[in-house]
CSV table of C-alpha atoms in Angstrom, one decimal:
chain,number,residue,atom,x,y,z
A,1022,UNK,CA,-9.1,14.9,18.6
A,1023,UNK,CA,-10.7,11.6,19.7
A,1024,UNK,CA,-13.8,13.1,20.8
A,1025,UNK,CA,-13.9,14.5,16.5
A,1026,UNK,CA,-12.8,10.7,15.5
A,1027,UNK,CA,-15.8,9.5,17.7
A,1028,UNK,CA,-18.2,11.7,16.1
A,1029,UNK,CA,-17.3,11.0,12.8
A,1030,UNK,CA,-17.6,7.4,13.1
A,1031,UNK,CA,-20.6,7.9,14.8
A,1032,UNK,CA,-21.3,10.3,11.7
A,1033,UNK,CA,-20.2,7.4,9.1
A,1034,UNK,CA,-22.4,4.4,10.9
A,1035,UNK,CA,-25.4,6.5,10.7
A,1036,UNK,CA,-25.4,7.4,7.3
A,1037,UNK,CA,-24.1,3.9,6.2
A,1038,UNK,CA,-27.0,1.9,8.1
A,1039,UNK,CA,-27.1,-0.9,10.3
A,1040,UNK,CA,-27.2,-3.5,7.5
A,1041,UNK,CA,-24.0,-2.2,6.1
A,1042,UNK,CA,-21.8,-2.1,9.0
A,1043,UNK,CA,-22.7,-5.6,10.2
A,1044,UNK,CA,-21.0,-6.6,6.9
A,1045,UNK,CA,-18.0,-4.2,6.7
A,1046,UNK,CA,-14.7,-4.5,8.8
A,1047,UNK,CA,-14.1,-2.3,11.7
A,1048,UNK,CA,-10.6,-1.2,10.5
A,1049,UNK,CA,-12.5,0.0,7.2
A,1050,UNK,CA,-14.8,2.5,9.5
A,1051,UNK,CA,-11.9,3.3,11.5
A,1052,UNK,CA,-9.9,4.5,8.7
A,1053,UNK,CA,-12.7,6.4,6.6
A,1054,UNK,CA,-13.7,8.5,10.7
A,1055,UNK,CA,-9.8,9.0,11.0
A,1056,UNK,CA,-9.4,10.6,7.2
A,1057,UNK,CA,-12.1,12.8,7.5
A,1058,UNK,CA,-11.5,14.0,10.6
A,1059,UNK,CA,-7.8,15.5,10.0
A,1060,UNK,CA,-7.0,18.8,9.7
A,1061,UNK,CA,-5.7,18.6,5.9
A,1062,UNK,CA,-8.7,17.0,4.7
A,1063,UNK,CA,-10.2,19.1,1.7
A,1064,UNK,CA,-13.9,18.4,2.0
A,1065,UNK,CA,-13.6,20.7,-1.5
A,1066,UNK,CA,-14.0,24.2,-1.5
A,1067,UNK,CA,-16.2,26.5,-1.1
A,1068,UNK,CA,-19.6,25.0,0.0
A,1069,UNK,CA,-19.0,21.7,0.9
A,1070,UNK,CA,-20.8,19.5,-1.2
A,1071,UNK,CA,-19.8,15.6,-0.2
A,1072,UNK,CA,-17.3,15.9,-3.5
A,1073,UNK,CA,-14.4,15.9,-1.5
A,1074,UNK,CA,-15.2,12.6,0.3
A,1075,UNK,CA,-16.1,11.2,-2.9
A,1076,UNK,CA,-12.6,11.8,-4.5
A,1077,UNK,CA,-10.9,10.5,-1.6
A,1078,UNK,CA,-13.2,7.1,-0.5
A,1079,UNK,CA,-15.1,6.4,-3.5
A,1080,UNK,CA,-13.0,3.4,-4.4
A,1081,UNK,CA,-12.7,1.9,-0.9
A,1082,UNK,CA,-16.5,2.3,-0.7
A,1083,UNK,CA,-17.4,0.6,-3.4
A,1084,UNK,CA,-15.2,-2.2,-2.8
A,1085,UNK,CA,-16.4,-2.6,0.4
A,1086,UNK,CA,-19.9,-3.0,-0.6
A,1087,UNK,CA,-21.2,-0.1,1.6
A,1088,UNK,CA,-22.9,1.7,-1.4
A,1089,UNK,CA,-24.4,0.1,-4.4
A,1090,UNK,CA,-22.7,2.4,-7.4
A,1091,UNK,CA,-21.1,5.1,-8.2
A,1092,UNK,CA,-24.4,7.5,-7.8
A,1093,UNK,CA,-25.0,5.7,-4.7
A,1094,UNK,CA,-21.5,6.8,-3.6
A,1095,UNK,CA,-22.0,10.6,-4.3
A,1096,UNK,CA,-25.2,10.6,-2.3
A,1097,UNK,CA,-23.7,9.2,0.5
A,1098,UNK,CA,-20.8,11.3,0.4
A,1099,UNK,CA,-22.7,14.0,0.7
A,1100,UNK,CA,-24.9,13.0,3.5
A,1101,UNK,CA,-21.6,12.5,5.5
A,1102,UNK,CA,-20.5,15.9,4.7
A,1103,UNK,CA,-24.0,17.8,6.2
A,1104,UNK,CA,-24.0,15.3,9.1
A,1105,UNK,CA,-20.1,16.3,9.7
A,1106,UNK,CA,-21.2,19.9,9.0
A,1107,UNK,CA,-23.9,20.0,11.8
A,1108,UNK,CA,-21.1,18.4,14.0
A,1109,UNK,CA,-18.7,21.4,13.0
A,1110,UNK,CA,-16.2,18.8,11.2
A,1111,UNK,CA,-16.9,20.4,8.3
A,1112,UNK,CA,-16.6,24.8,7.8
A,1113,UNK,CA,-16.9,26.2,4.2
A,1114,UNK,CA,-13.8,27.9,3.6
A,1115,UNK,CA,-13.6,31.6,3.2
A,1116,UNK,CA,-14.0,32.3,-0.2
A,1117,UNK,CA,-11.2,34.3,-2.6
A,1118,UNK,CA,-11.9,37.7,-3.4
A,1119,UNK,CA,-9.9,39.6,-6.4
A,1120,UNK,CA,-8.2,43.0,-5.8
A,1121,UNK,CA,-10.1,45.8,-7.6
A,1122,UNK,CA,-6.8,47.4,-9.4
A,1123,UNK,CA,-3.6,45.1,-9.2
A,1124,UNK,CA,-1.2,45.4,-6.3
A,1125,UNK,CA,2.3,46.5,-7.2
A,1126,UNK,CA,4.5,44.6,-4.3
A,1127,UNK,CA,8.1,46.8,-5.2
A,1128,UNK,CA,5.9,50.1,-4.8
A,1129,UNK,CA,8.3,53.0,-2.8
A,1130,UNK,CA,11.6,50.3,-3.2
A,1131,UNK,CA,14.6,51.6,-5.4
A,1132,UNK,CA,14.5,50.1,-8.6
A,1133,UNK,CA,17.8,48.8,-8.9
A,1134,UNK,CA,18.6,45.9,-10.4
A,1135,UNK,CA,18.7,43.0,-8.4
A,1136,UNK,CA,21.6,40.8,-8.9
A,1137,UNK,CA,21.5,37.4,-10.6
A,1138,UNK,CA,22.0,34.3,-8.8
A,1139,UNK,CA,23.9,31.7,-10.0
A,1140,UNK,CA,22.4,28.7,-11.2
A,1141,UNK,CA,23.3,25.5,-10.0
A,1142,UNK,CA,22.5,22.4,-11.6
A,1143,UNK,CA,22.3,18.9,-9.7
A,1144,UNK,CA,22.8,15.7,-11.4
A,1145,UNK,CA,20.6,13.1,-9.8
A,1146,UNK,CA,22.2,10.2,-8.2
A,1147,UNK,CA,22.9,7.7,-11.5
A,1148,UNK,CA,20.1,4.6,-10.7
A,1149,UNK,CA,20.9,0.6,-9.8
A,1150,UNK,CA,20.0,-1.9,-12.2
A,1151,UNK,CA,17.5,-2.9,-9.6
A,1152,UNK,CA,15.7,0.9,-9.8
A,1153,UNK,CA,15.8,1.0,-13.4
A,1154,UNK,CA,14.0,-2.5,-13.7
A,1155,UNK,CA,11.5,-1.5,-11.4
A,1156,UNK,CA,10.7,2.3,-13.5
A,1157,UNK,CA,10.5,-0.1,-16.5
A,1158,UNK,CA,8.2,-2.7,-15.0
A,1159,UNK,CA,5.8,0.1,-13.3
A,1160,UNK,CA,6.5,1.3,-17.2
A,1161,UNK,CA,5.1,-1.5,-18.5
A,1162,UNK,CA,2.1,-2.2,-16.1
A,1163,UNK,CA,0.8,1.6,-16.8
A,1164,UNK,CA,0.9,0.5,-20.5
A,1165,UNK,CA,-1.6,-2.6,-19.8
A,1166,UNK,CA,-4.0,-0.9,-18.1
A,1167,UNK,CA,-4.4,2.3,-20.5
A,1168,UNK,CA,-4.3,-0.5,-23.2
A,1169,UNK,CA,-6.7,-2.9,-21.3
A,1170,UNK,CA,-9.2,-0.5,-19.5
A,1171,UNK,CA,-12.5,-0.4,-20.8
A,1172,UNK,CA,-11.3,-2.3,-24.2
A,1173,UNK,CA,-14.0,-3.8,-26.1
A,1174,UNK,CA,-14.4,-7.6,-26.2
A,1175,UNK,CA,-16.2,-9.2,-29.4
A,1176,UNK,CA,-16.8,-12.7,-30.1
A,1177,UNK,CA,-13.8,-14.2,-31.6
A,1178,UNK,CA,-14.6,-17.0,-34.4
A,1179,UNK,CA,-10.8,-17.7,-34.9
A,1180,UNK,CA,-11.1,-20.2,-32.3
A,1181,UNK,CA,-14.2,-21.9,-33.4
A,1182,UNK,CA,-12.4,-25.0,-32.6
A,1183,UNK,CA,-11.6,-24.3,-29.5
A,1184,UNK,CA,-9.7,-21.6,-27.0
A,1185,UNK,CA,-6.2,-21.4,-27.9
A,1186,UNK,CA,-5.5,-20.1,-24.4
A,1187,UNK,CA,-5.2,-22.6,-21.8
A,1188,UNK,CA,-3.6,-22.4,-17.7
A,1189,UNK,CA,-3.3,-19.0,-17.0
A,1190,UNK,CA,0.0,-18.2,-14.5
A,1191,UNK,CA,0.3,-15.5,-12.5
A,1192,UNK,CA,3.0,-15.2,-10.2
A,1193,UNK,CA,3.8,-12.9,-7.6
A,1194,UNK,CA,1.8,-10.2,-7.6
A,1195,UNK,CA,0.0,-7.4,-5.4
A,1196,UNK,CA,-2.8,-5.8,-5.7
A,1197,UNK,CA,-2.8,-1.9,-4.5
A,1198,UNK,CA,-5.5,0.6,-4.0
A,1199,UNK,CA,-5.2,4.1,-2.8
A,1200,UNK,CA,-1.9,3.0,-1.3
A,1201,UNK,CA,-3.1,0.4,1.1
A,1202,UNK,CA,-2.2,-3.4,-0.3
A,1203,UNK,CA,-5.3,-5.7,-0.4
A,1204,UNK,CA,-3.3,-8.7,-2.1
A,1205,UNK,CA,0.7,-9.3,-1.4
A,1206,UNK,CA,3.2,-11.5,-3.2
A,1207,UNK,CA,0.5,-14.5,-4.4
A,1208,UNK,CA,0.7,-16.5,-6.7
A,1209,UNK,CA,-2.2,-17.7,-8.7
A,1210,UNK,CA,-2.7,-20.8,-11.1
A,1211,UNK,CA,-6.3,-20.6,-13.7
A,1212,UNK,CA,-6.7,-24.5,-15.0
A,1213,UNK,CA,-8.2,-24.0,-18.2
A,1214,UNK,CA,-12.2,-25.2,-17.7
A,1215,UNK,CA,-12.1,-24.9,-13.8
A,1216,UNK,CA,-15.2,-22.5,-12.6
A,1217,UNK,CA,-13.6,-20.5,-9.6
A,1218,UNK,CA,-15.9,-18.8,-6.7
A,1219,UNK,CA,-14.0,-16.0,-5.0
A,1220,UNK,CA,-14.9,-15.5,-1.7
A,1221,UNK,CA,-13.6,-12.8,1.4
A,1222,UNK,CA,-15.1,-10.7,3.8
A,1223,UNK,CA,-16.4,-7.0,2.0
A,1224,UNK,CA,-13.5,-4.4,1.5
A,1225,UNK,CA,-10.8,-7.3,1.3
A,1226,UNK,CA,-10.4,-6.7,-2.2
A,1227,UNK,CA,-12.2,-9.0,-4.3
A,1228,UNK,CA,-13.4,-6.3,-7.0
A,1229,UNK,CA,-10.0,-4.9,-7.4
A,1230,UNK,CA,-8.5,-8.2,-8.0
A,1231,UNK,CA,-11.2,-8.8,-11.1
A,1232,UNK,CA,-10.4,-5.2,-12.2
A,1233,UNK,CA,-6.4,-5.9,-12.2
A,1234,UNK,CA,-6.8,-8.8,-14.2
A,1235,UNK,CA,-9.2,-7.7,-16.9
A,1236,UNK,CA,-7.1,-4.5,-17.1
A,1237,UNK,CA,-3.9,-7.0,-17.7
A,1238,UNK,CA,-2.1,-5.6,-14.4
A,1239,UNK,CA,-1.1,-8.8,-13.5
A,1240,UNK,CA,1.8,-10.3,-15.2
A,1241,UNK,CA,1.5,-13.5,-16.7
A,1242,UNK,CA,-2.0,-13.0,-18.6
A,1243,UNK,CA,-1.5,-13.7,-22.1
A,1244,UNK,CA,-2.1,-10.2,-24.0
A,1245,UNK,CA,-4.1,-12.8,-26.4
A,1246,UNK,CA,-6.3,-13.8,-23.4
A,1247,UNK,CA,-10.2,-12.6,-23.9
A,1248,UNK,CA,-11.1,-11.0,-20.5
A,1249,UNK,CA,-14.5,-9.9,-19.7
A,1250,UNK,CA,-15.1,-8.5,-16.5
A,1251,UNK,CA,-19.3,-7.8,-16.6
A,1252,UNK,CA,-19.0,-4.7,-13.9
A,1253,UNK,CA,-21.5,-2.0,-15.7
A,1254,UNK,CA,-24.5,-2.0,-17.4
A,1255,UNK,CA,-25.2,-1.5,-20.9
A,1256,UNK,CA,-25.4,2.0,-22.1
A,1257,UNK,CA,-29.2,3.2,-22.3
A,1258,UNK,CA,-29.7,4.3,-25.8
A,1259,UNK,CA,-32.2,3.2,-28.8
A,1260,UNK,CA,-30.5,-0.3,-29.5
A,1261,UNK,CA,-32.4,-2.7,-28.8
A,1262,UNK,CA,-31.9,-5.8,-26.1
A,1263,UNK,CA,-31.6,-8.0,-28.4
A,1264,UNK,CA,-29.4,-5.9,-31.1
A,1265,UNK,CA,-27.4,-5.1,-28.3
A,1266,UNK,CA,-26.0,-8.9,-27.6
A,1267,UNK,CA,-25.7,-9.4,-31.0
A,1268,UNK,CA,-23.8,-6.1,-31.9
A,1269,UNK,CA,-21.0,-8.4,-29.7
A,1270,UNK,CA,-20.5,-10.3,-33.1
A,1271,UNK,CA,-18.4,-7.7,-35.1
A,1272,UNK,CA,-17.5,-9.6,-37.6
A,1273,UNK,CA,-20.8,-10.9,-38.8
A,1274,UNK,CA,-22.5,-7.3,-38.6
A,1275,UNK,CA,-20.0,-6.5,-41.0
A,1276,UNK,CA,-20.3,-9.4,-43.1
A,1277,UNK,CA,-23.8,-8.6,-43.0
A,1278,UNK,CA,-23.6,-4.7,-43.7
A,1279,UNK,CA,-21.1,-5.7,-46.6
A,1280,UNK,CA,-23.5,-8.2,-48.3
A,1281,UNK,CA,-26.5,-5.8,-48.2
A,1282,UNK,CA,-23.8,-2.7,-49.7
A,1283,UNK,CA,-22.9,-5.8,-52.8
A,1284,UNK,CA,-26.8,-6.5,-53.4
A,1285,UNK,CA,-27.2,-3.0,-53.8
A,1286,UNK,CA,-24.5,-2.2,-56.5
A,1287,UNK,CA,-25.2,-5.5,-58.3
A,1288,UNK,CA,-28.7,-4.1,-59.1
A,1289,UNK,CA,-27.0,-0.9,-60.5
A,1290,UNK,CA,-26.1,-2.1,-64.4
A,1291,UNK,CA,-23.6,0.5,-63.8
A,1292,UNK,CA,-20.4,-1.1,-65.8
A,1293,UNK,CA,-19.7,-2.8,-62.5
A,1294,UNK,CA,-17.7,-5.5,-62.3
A,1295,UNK,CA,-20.5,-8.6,-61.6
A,1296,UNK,CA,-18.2,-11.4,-61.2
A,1297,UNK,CA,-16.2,-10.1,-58.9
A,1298,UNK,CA,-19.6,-8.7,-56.7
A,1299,UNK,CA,-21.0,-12.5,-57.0
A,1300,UNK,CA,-17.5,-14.0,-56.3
A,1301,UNK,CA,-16.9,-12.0,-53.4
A,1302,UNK,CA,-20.9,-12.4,-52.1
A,1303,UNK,CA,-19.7,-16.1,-52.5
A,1304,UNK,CA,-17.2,-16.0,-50.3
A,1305,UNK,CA,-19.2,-13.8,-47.3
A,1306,UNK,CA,-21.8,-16.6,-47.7
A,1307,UNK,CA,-19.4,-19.2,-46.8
A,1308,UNK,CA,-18.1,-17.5,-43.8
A,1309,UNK,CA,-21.5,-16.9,-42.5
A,1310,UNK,CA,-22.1,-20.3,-42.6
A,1311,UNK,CA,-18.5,-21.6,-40.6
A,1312,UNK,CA,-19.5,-18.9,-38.2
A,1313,UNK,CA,-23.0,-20.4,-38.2
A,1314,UNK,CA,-24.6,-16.7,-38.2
A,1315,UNK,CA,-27.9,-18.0,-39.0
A,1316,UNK,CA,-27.9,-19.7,-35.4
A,1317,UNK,CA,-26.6,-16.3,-33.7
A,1318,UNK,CA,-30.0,-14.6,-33.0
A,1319,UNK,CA,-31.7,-17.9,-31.9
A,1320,UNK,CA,-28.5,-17.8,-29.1
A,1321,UNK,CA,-28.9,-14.3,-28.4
A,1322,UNK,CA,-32.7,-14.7,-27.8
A,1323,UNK,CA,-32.1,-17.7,-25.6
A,1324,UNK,CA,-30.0,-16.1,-23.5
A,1325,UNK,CA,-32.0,-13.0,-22.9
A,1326,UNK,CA,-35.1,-15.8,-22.7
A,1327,UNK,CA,-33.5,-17.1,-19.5
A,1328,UNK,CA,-32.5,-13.9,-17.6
A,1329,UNK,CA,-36.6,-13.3,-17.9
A,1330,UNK,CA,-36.8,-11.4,-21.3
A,1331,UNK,CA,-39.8,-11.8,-22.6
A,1332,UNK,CA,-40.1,-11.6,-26.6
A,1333,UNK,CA,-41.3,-8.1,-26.5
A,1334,UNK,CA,-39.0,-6.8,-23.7
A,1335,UNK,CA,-36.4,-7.9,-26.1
A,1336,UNK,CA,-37.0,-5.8,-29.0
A,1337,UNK,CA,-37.4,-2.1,-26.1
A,1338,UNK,CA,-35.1,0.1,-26.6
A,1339,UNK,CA,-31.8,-0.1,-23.7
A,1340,UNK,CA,-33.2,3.3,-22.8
A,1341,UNK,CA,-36.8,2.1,-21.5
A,1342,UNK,CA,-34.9,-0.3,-18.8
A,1343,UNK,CA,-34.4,0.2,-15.6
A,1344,UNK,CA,-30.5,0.0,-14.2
A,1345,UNK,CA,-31.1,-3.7,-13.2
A,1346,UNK,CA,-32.4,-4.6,-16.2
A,1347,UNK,CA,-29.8,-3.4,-18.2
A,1348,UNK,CA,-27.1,-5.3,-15.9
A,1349,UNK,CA,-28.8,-8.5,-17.2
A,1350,UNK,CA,-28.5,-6.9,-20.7
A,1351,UNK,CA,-24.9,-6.7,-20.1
A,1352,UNK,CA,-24.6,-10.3,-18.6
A,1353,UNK,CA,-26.1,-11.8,-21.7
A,1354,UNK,CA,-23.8,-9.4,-23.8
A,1355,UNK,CA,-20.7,-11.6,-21.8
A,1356,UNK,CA,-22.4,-15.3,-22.1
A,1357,UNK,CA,-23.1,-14.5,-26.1
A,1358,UNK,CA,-19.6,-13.7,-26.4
A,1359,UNK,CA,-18.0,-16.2,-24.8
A,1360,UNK,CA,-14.7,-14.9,-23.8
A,1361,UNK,CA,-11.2,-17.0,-22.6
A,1362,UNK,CA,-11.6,-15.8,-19.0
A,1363,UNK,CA,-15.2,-14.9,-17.5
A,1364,UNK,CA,-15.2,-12.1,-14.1
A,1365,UNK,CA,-18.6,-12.1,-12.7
A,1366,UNK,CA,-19.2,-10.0,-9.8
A,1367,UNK,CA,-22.5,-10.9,-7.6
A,1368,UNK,CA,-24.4,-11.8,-11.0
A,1369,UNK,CA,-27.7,-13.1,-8.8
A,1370,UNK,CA,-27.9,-9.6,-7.1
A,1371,UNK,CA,-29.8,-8.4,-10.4
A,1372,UNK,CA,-31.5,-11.7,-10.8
A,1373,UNK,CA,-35.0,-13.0,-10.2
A,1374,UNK,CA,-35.0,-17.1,-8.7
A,1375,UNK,CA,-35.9,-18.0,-12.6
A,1376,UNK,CA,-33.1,-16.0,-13.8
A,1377,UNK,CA,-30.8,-17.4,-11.2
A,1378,UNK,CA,-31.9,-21.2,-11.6
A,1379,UNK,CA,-31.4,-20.6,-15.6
A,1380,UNK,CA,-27.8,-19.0,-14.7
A,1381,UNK,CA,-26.5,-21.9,-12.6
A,1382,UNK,CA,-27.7,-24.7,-15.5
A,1383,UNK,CA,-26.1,-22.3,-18.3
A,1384,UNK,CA,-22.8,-21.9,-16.1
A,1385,UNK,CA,-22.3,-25.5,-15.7
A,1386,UNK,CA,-22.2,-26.1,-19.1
A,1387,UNK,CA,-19.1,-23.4,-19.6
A,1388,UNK,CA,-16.6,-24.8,-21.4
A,1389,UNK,CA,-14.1,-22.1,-20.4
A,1390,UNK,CA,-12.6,-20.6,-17.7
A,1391,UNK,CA,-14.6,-18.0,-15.2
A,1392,UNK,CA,-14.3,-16.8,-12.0
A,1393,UNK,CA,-17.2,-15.6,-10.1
A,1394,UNK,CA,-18.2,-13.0,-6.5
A,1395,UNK,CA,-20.8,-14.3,-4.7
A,1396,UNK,CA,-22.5,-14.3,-1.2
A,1397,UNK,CA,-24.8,-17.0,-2.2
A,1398,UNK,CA,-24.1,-20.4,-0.7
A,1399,UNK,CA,-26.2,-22.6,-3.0
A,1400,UNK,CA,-25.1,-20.4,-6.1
A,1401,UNK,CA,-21.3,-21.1,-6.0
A,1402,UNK,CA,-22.6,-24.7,-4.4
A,1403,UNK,CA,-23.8,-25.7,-7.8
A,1404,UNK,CA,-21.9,-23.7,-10.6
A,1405,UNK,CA,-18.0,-23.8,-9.1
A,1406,UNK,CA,-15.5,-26.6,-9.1
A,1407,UNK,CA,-12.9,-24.4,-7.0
A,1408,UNK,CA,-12.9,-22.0,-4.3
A,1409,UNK,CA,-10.1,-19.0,-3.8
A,1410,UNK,CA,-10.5,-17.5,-0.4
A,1411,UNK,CA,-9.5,-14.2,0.3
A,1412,UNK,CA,-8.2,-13.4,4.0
A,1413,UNK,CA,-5.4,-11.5,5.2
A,1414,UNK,CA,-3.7,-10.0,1.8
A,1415,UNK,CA,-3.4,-13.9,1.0
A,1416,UNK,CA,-5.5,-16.0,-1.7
A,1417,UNK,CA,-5.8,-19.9,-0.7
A,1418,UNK,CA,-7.2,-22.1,-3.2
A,1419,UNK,CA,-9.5,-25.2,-2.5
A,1420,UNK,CA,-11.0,-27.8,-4.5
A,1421,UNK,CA,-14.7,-28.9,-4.0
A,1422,UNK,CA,-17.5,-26.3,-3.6
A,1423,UNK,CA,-18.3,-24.0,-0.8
A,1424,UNK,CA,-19.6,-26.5,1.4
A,1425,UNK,CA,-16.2,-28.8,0.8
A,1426,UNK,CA,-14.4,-25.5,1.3
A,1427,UNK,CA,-15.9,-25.2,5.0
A,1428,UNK,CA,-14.9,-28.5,5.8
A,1429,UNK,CA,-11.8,-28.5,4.6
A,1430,UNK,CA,-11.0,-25.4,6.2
A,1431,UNK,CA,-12.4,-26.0,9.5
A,1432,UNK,CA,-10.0,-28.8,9.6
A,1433,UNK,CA,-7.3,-27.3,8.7
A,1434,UNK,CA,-7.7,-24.9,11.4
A,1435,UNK,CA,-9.0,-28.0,14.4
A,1436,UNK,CA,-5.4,-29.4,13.4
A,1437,UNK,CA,-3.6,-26.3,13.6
A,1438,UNK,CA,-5.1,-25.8,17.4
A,1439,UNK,CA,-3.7,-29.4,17.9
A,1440,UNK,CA,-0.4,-28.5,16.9
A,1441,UNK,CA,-0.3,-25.5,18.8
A,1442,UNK,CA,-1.8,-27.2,22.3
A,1443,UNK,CA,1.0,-30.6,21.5
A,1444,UNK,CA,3.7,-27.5,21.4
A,1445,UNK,CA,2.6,-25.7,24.0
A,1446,UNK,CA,2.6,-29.0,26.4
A,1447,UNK,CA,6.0,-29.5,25.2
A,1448,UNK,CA,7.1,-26.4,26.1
A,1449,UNK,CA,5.7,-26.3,29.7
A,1450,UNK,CA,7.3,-29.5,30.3
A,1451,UNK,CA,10.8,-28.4,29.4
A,1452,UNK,CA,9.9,-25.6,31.9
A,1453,UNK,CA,9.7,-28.1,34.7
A,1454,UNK,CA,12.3,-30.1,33.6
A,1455,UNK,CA,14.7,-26.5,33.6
A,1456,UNK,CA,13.0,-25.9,37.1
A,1457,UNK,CA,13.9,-29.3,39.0
């Protein structure tokens, strides 16, 4: 059995690359060699086809940054499965042939008729108030996320004078994935304005924490709370960049659609009622102009101007861009709209240095709340004013940027060594003292 465990995570560092497993925790490897190397493990019938590991690491891959997407996790998958193949890890199973004419399994017995059994019905033990709380809370937490995943965000001009949400409180909460817990019993404050960089070693659980909280798993965000958590790219289709970002204002595309429908039956002398047409055209005008609709597609073409959209790149179709391009698509899509609570996961990774110099000025400026994943040091140098550090199922906060986080840490751990050595000494003198 260990000689199999050392050939699959010989298998698994192979296929991975060097540069990945410099970045990814040993225990990670450890566990992904030991999984596919047991005797239960469905590597899906009949042909092997890397499926099988996809179902059962895809998550934990992704999170650990060892493939780039979802696609990128399939193809890997299903290089591991012909390298474990070659190896003999891996055997297509035997496939299930049908009978020819059905099998009668009483053939030759006496048909008598079997005597009934008696049926006995168990009542389940009656639950604690403690169990019953816990059913309802797990309730309740399944609720949010079928609610919250994958809801569509919009630009919200109720709060044209400003964000009625403010501190956001979450208090002890975990954060599980596949059964193993990345984040136990925190508890997290958001200051309303603060720009957060959250930082951890790969596979720690940085991504799943952003996906708990824009799916409202985490109790204590306000169901009123705009969360935007930019994690795909735009849908390729024949909306244009620009349309795209501005198809995040709802409200004034229909405002818009509604006006055009009035001009059109005005001009029909069809016994129409005219006053109420122009009274109501009146009253769309007005709330174009307290929602300042006319400055919308200047904004939108900004924004798209400064992740390196040139004027005619911005009227192609989504469908004519390439997968990175259509990740800054969805990035302008999220600064346009402006939500109460910003997740940005490794935004420079898709970014030119023009686009990422535009994206640090823009960011500064943010009057809300965001929180942002990042490997780059002079990135989260310039845009955050707190850092959250990830590390052993904790979160710690600190206040400064990265480079004040360093120092502040390496401190903190210079004085814990002092405190351990002063104890230490203590203790061996006690020894001596108990020895003379």
């Amino acid at each position: 059995m260990a000689a199999l465990v050392a050939t699959s995570m010989g298998v698994v560092r192979e296929v991975l690359g060097d540069s990945v497993m410099d970045e990814v925790d040993e225990p990670i490897v450890d566990y992904i060699a030991n999984v596919l190397t047991d005797q239960y493990f469905d590597f899906a019938p009949p042909l092997p086809d890397g499926h099988g590991i996809f179902d059962a690491h895809d998550e934990l891959l992704i999170d650990a940054r060892c493939v780039y997407d979802w696609e990128h996790c399939l193809e890997v998958c299903a290089k591991l499965c012909e390298k474990l193949g070659i190896h003999g890890i891996v055997k297509p199973k035997q496939a299930v042939r049908s009978l020819a004419a059905p099998l009668r399994m009483n053939a030759g017995m006496e048909e008598e008729k079997a005597p009934k059994k008696t049926e006995y019905i168990f009542d389940p033990p009656p639950l604690s108030s403690r169990d019953k709380a816990k059913i309802e809370r797990n309730k309740r937490k399944e609720d949010r996320q079928r609610e919250g995943w994958n809801a569509p965000v919009y630009v919200n001009h109720s709060n044209v004078g400003g964000s009625t949400i403010r501190d956001i409180h979450m208090q002890n909460f975990s954060v599980t994935v596949g059964g193993r817990d990345l984040i136990q019993d925190q508890t997290l404050t958001l200051a309303f304005g603060r720009h957060y960089g959250l930082i951890g070693r790969n596979g720690t659980g940085k991504t799943s924490l952003l996906r708990a909280m824009a799916q409202y798993a985490i109790d204590g965000i306000p169901r009123n709370c705009q969360i935007l958590h930019v994690e795909q790219e735009v849908t390729g289709d024949d909306t244009t960049a620009l349309q795209c970002v501005l198809n995040a204002d709802v409200e004034q595309k229909d405002l818009e659609d509604e006006t055009e429908s009035n001009q059109s039956r005005d001009k029909i002398k069809d016994g129409l009622d005219k006053d109420a047409i122009a009274k109501r055209l009146e009253e769309i005008y007005k709330r174009l102009e307290y929602i300042d609709a006319d400055a919308a597609e200047v904004r939108a073409a900004s924004i798209l101007a400064g992740l390196s959209f040139t004027p005619e790149m911005r009227l192609k179709n989504t469908k004519a861009f390439s997968g990175g391009w259509r990740m800054r698509i969805a990035l302008a899509h999220a600064l346009f709209i402006e939500p109460d609570l910003l997740l940005l996961d490794e935004p420079t990774n898709h970014l030119d240095l023009h686009a990422v110099l535009w994206l640090e000025t823009y960011l500064l400026k943010w009057p809300k709340t965001f929180i942002v994943v990042s490997h780059a040091r002079e990135f989260l140098n310039t845009v955050v004013t707190d850092i959250l550090h990830l590390h052993g199922k904790k979160l710690h906060a600190y206040k400064g940027d990265y480079d004040t986080f360093e120092r502040t840490r390496e401190e903190h751990l210079k004085n814990q060594m002092k405190a351990f050595e002063t104890n230490e000494k203590a203790r061996g003198h006690m020894q001596v003292g108990l020895c003379i």
